[in-house]
Short mmCIF file of C-alpha atoms and ligand atoms in Angstrom, two decimals:
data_model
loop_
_atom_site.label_atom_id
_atom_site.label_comp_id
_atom_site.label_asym_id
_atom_site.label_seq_id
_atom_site.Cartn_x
_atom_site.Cartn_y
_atom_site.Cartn_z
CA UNK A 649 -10.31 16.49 22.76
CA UNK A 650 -13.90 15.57 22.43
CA UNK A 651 -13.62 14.47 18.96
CA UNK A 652 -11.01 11.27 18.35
CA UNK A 653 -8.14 12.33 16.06
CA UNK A 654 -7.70 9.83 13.90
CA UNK A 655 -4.32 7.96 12.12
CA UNK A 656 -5.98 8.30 8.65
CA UNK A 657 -9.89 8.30 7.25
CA UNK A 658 -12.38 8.49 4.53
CA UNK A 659 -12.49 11.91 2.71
CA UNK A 660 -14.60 12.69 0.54
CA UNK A 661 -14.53 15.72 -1.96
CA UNK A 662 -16.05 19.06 -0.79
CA UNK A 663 -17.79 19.38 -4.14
CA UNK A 664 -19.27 16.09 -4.14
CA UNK A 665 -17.47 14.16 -6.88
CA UNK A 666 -17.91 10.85 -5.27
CA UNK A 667 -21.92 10.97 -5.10
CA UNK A 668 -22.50 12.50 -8.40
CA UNK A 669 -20.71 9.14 -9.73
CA UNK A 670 -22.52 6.86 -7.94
CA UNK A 671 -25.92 8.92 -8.94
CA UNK A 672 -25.21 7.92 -12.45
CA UNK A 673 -24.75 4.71 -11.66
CA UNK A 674 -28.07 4.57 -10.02
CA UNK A 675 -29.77 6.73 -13.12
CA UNK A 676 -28.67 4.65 -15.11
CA UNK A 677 -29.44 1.17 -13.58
CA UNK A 678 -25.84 0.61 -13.51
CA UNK A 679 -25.91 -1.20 -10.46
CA UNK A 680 -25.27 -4.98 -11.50
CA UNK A 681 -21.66 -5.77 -11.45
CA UNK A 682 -20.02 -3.64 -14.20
CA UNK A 683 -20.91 -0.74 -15.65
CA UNK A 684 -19.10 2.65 -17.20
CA UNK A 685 -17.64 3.76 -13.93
CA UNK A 686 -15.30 0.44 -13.42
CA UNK A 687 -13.96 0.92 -17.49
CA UNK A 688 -13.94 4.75 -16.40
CA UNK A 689 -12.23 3.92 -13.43
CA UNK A 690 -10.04 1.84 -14.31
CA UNK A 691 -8.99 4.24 -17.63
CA UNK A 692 -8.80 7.30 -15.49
CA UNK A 693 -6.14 5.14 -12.44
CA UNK A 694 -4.20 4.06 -15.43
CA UNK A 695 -3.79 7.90 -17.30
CA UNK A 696 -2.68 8.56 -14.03
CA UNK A 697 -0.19 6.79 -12.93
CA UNK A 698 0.90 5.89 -16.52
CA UNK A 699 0.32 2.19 -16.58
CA UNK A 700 -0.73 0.81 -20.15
CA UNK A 701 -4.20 -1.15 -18.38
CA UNK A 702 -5.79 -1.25 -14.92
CA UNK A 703 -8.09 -3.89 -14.03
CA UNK A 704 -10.39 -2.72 -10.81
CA UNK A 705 -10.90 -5.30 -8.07
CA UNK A 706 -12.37 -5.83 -5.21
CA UNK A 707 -9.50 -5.30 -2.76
CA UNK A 708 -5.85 -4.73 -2.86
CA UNK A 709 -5.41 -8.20 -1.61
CA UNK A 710 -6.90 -9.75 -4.78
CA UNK A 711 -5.08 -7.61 -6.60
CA UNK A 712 -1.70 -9.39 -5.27
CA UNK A 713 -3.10 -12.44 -5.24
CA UNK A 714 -3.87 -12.31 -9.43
CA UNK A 715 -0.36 -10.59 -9.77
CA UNK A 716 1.08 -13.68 -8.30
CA UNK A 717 -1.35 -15.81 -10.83
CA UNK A 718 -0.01 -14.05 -13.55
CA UNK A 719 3.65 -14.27 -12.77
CA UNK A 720 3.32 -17.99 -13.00
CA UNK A 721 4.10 -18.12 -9.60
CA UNK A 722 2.51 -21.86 -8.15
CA UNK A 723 3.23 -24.68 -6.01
CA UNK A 724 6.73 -24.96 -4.43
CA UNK A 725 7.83 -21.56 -5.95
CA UNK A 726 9.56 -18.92 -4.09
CA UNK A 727 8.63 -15.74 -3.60
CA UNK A 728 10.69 -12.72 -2.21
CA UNK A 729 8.75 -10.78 0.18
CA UNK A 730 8.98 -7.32 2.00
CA UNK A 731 8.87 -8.64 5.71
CA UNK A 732 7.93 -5.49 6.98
CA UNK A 733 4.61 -4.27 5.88
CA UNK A 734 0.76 -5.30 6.48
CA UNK A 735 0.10 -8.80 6.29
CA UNK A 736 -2.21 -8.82 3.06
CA UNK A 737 0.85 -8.52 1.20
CA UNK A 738 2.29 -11.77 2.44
CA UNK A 739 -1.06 -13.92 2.37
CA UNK A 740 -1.73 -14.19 -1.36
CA UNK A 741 1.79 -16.15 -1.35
CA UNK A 742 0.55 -18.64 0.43
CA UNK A 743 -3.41 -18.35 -1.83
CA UNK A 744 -0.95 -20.00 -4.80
CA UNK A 745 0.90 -22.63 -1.95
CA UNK A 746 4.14 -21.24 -2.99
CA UNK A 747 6.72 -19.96 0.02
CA UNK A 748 7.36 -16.65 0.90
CA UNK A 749 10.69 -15.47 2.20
CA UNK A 750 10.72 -12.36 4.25
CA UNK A 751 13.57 -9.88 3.13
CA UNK A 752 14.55 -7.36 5.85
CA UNK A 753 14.42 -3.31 5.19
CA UNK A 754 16.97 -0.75 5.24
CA UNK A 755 17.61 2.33 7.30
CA UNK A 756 17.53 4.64 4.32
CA UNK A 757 14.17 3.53 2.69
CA UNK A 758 12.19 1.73 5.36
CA UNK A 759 11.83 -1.03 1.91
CA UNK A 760 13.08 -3.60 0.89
CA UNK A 761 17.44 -3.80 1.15
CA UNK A 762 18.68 -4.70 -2.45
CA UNK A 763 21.59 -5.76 -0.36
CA UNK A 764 19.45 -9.00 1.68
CA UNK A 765 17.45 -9.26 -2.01
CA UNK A 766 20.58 -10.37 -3.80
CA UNK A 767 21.80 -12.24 -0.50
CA UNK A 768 18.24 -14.12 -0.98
CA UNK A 769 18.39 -14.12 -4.90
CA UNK A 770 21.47 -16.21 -4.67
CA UNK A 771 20.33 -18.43 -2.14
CA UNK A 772 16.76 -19.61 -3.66
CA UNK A 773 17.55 -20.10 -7.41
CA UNK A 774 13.72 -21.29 -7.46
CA UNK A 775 12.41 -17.81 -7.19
CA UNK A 776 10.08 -16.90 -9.02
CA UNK A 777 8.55 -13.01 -7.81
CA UNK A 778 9.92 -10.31 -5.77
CA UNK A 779 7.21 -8.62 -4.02
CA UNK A 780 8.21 -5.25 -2.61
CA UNK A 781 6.41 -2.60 -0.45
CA UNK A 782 6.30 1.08 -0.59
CA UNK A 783 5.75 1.38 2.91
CA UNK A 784 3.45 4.23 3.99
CA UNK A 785 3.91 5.87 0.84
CA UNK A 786 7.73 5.80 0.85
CA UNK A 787 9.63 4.51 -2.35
CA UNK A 788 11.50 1.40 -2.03
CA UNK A 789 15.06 1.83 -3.78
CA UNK A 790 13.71 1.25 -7.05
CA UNK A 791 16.77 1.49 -9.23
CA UNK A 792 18.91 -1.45 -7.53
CA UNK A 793 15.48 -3.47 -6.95
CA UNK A 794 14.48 -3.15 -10.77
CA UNK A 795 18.09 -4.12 -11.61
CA UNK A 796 18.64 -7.00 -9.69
CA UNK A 797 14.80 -8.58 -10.44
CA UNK A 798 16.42 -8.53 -14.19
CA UNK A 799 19.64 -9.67 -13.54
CA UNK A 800 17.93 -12.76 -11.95
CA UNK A 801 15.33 -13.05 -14.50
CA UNK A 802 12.25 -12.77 -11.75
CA UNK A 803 9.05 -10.70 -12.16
CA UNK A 804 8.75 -8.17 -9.75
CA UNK A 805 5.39 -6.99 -7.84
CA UNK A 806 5.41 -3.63 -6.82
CA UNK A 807 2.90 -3.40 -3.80
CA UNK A 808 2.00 0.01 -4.01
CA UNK A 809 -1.21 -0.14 -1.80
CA UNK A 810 -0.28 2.72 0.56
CA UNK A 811 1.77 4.66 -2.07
CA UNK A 812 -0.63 6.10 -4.98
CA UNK A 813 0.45 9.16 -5.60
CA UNK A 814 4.05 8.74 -4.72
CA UNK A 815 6.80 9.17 -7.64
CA UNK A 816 10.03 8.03 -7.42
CA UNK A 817 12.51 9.81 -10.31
CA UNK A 818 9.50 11.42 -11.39
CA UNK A 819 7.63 8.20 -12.22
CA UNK A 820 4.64 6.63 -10.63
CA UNK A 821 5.11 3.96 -7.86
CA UNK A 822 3.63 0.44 -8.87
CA UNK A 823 4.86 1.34 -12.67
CA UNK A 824 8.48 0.12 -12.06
CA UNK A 825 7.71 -3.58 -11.99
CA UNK A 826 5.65 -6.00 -14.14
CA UNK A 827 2.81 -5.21 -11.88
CA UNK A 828 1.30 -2.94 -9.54
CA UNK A 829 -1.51 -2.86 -7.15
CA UNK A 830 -3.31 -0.30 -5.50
CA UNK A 831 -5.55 -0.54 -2.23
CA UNK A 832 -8.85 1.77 -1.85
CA UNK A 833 -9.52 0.27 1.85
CA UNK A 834 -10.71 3.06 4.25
CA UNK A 835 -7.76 4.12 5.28
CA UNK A 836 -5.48 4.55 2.23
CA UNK A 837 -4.81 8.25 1.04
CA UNK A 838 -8.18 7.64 -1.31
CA UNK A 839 -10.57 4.93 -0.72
CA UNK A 840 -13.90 3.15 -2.27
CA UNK A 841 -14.88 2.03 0.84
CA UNK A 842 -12.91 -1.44 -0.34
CA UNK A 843 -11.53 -2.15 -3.53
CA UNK A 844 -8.24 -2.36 -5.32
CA UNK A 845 -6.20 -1.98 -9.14
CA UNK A 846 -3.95 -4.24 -10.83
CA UNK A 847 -1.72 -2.40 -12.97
CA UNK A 848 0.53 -3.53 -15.40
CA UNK A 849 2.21 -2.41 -19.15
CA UNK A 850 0.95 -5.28 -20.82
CA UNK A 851 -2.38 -5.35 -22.01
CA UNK A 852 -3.33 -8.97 -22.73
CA UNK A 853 -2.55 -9.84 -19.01
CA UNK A 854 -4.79 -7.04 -17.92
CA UNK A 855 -7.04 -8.78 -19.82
CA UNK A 856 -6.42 -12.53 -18.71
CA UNK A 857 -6.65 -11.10 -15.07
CA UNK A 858 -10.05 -9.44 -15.48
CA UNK A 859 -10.90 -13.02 -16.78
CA UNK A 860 -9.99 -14.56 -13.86
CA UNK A 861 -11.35 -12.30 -11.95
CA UNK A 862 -15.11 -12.50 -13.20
CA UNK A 863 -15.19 -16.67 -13.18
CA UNK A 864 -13.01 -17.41 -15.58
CA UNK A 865 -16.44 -17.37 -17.71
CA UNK A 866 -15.48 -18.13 -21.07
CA UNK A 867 -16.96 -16.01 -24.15
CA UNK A 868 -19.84 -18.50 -24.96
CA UNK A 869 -23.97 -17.99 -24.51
CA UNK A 870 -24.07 -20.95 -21.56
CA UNK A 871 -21.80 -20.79 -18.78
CA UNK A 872 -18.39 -22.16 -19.41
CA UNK A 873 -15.22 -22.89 -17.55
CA UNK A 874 -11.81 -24.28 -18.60
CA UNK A 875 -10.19 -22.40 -15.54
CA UNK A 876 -10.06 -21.72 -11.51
CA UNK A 877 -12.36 -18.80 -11.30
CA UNK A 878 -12.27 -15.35 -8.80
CA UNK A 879 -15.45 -13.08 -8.08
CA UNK A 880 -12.92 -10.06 -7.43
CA UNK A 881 -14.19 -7.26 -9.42
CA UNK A 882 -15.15 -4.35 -8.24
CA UNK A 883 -18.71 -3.02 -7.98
CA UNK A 884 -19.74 -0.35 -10.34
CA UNK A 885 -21.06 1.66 -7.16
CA UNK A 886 -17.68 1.51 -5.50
CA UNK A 887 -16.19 2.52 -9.00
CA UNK A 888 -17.95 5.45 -8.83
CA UNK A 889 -16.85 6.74 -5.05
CA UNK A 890 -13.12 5.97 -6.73
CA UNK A 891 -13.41 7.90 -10.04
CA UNK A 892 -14.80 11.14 -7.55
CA UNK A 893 -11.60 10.35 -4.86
CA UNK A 894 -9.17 10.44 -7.78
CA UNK A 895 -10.15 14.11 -8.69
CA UNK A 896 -8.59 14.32 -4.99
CA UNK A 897 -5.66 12.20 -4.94
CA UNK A 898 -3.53 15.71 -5.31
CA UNK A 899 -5.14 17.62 -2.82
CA UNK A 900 -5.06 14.78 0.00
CA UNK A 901 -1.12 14.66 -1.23
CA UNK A 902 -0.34 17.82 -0.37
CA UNK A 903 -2.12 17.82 3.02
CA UNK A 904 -0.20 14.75 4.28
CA UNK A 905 3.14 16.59 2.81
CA UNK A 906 2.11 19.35 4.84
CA UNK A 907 1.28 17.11 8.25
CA UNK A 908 4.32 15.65 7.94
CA UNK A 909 6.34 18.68 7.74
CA UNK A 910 4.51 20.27 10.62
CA UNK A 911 5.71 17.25 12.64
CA UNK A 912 9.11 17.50 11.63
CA UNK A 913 9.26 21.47 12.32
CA UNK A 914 7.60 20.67 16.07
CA UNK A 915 9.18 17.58 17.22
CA UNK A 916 12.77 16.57 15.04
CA UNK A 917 14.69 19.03 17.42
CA UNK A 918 14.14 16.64 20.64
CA UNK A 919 17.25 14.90 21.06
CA UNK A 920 15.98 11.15 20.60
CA UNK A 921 13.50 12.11 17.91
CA UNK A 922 13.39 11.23 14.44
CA UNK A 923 11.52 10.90 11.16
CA UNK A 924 11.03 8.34 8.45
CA UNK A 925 13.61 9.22 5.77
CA UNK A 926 12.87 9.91 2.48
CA UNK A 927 15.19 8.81 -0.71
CA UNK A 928 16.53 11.42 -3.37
CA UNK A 929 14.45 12.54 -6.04
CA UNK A 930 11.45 10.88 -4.52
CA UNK A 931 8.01 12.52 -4.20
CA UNK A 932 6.22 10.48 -1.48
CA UNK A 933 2.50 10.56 -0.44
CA UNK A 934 3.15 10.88 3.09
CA UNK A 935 0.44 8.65 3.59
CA UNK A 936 1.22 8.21 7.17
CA UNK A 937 3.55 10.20 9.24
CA UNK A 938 6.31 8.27 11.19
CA UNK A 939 8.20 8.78 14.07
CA UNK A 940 11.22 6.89 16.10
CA UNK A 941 11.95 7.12 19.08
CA UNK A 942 15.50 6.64 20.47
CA UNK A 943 14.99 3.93 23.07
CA UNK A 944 15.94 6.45 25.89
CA UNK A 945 12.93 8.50 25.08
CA UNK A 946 11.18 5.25 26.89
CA UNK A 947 8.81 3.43 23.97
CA UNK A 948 6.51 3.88 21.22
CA UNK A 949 3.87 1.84 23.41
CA UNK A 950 4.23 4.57 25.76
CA UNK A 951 3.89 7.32 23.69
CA UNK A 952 0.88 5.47 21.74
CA UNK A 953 -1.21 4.76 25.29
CA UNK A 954 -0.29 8.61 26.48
CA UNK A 955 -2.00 9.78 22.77
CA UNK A 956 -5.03 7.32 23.55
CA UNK A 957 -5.80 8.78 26.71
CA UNK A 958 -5.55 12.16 24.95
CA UNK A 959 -8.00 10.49 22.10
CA UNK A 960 -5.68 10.36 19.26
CA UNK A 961 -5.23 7.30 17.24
CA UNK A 962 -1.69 6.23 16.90
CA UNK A 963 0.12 2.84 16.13
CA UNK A 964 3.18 0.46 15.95
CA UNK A 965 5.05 0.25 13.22
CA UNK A 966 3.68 -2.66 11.07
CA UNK A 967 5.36 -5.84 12.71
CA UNK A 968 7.65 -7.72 10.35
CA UNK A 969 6.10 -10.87 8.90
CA UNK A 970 8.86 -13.24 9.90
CA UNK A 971 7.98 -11.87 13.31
CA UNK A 972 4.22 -12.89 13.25
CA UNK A 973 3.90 -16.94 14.80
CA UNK A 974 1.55 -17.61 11.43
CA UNK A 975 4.97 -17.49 9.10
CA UNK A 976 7.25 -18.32 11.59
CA UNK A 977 8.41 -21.11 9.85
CA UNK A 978 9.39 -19.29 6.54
CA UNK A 979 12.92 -17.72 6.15
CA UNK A 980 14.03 -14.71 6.52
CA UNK A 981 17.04 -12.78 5.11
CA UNK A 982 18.19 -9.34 6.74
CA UNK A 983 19.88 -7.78 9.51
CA UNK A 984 16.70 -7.41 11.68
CA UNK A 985 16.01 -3.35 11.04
CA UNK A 986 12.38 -3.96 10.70
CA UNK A 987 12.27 -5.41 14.07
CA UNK A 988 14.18 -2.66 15.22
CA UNK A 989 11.84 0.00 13.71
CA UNK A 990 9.26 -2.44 14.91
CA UNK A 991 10.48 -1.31 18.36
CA UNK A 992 11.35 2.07 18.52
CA UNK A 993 8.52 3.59 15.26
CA UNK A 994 5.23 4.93 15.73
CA UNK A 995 2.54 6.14 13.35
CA UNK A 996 1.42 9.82 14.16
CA UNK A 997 -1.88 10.86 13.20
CA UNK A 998 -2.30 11.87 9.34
CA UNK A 999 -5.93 12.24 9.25
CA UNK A 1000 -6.36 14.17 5.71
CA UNK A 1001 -9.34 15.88 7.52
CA UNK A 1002 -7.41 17.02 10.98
CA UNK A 1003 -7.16 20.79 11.59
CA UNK A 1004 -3.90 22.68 12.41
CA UNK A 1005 -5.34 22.82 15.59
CA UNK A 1006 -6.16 19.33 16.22
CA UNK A 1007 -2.65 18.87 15.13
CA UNK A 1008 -1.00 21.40 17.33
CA UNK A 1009 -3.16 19.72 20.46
CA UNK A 1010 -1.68 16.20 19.06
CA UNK A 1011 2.12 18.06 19.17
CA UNK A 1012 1.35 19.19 22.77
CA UNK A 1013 0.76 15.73 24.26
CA UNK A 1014 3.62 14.30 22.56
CA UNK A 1015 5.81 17.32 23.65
CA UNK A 1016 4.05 16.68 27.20
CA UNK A 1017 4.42 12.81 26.96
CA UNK A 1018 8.10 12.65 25.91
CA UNK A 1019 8.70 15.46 28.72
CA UNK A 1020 9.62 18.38 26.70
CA UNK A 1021 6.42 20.45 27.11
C1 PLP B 954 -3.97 -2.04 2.74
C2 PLP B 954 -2.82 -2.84 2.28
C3 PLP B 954 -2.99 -3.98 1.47
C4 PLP B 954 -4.32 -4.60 1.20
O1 PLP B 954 -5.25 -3.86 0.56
P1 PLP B 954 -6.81 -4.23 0.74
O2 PLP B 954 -7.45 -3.35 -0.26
O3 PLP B 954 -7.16 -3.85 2.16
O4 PLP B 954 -6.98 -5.67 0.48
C5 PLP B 954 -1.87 -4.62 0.99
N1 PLP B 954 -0.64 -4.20 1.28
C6 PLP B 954 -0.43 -3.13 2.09
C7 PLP B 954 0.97 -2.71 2.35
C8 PLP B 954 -1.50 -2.42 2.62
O5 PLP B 954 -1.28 -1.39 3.42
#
């Protein structure tokens, strides 16, 4: 292939939605910080997903970093966190100097087991948050997770940065929990470029978090501060690009649903082979495709550097958190599946924009790689 095939990129809409925002914004000297399409944006994410208020930020990251503000969570506190998943999930934990603890996953959701949660519940009295993952767009068991976070009195943070779009009983992912956050980073399933949402059913902390997130400016003429202040909002140019991808969200959906299944048609019948599985009565976004590879197959690093010579972009499985030397000294609770899926996962390229073709080629060199051509 002359042309890279990549794990997942920017897509913008055929008809143009994206620019035709940003024009406006331009027309109509929206540039400076906020402007229509951020109170557009942010009314059009949360009509979508249901929440009650969305406040747009800057990146997904500051959008767990407020959630953690507003669930009191400070100094000393614990915090329950999804070991395996992308870093900028665990960092904000440590923004607020409180102490994450790294919960394993389970076999049947890739998320976060309710079984190590209560394990961990039990043995740190002094939590305050569970932050959970809906790891590349697949739901976390929501039911046990949502039960167990009120059982034990504890607000729970639904990172939902690679999952917009994905229901779970029919409802939106990042609605389950007291808050939600989105990620628009290049890669997600619909990007600003950068940027993030907060979501959340109450109102006035929508509010307090877009207050923290401009300064902490209070309402007077001068310039006055009674609080720790953020710049994290998001621009009104980037606003724009995310009201346009949103007309899109559905479309790009469907595409992944349909990469994924082509995967699983070509490749689930090698003996060795299998794909990321998918909980009842969930709808995910199939963000990105995975694969695992029974170790006798030989090993994802294999596969990926056999793809790369091909040109196609493929990757590990994120690596668990309590695996990564910067939180090495944090605990961890679970049975060590992550590391295990660590080990034996890969992602397959989910490029919204890659032909059946280019997809077929990518089949071929697995087919070729894992000796079944
Ligand atoms: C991308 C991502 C984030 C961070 O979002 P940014 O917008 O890049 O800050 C957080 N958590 C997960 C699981 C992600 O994949």
């Amino acid at each position: 292939m002359e042309k890279r095939i990549l794990l997942s990129s920017p897509h913008m809409s055929d008809e143009g939605y994206e620019l035709a925002f940003v024009q406006e914004a331009f027309d109509t000297n929206w540039i400076a910080p906020l402007g229509e399409n951020v109170n557009q944006f942010e009314n059009e994410l949360a009509e979508r997903v249901h929440a009650k208020g969305a406040v747009a930020l800057s990146s997904g990251t500051a959008a767990i970093h407020l959630a953690l503000k507003l669930a009191d969570v400070s100094e000393g506190d614990v915090v329950l966190c999804q070991s395996l998943t992308f870093s900028a999930t665990a960092n904000p934990i440590l923004y607020q100097n409180a102490v994450p603890v790294f919960i394993d996953s389970d076999e049947g959701s890739w998320n976060m087991d309710p079984v190590a949660l209560e394990e961990a519940l039990i043995k740190y009295p002094n939590t305050k948050a569970v932050l959970i993952v809906h790891l590349y767009g697949l739901c976390a068991r929501l039911d046990e997770i949502v039960a167990l976070c009120k059982r034990y009195n504890v607000t729970l943070i639904e990172d939902a940065a690679e999952s917009l779009g994905s229901t779970y009983h029919g409802k939106d992912t990042g609605t389950f929990g007291n808050l939600g956050i989105y990620s628009f980073n290049g890669n997600k399933i619909i990007t600003t470029s950068g940027g993030g949402m907060l979501v959340s059913s109450d109102v006035d902390e929508m509010k307090k978090a877009r207050f923290w997130a401009t300064q902490s400016r209070e309402p007077e003429l001068h310039y006055e501060h009674k609080e720790l202040g953020f710049n994290y909002r998001m621009s009104n140019v980037v606003a724009g690009i995310g009201r346009g991808q949103l007309k899109v969200l559905d479309l790009r959906v469907a595409k992944k649903n349909e990469i994924y299944n082509r995967y699983k048609d070509a490749l689930s019948s090698i003996e060795g082979v299998s794909f990321m599985p998918l909980l009842d009565n969930t709808k995910p976004n199939y963000w990105l495709s995975c694969m695992v590879l029974d170790p006798k197959l030989g090993s994802p690093v294999e596969l990926i550097h056999a793809l790369d010579s091909a040109n196609v972009e493929a990757r590990p499985i994120w690596k668990p958190m309590h695996l990564q030397p910067f939180f090495s000294e944090f605990d961890y609770v679970g049975n060590g599946f992550g590391e295990q899926l660590f080990n034996t996962g890969l992602c397959l390229p989910s490029d919204s924009k890659m032909t059946t073709e280019e997809q077929d080629y990518v089949i071929e060199v697995i087919k070729g790689s894992l000796g079944r051509a």
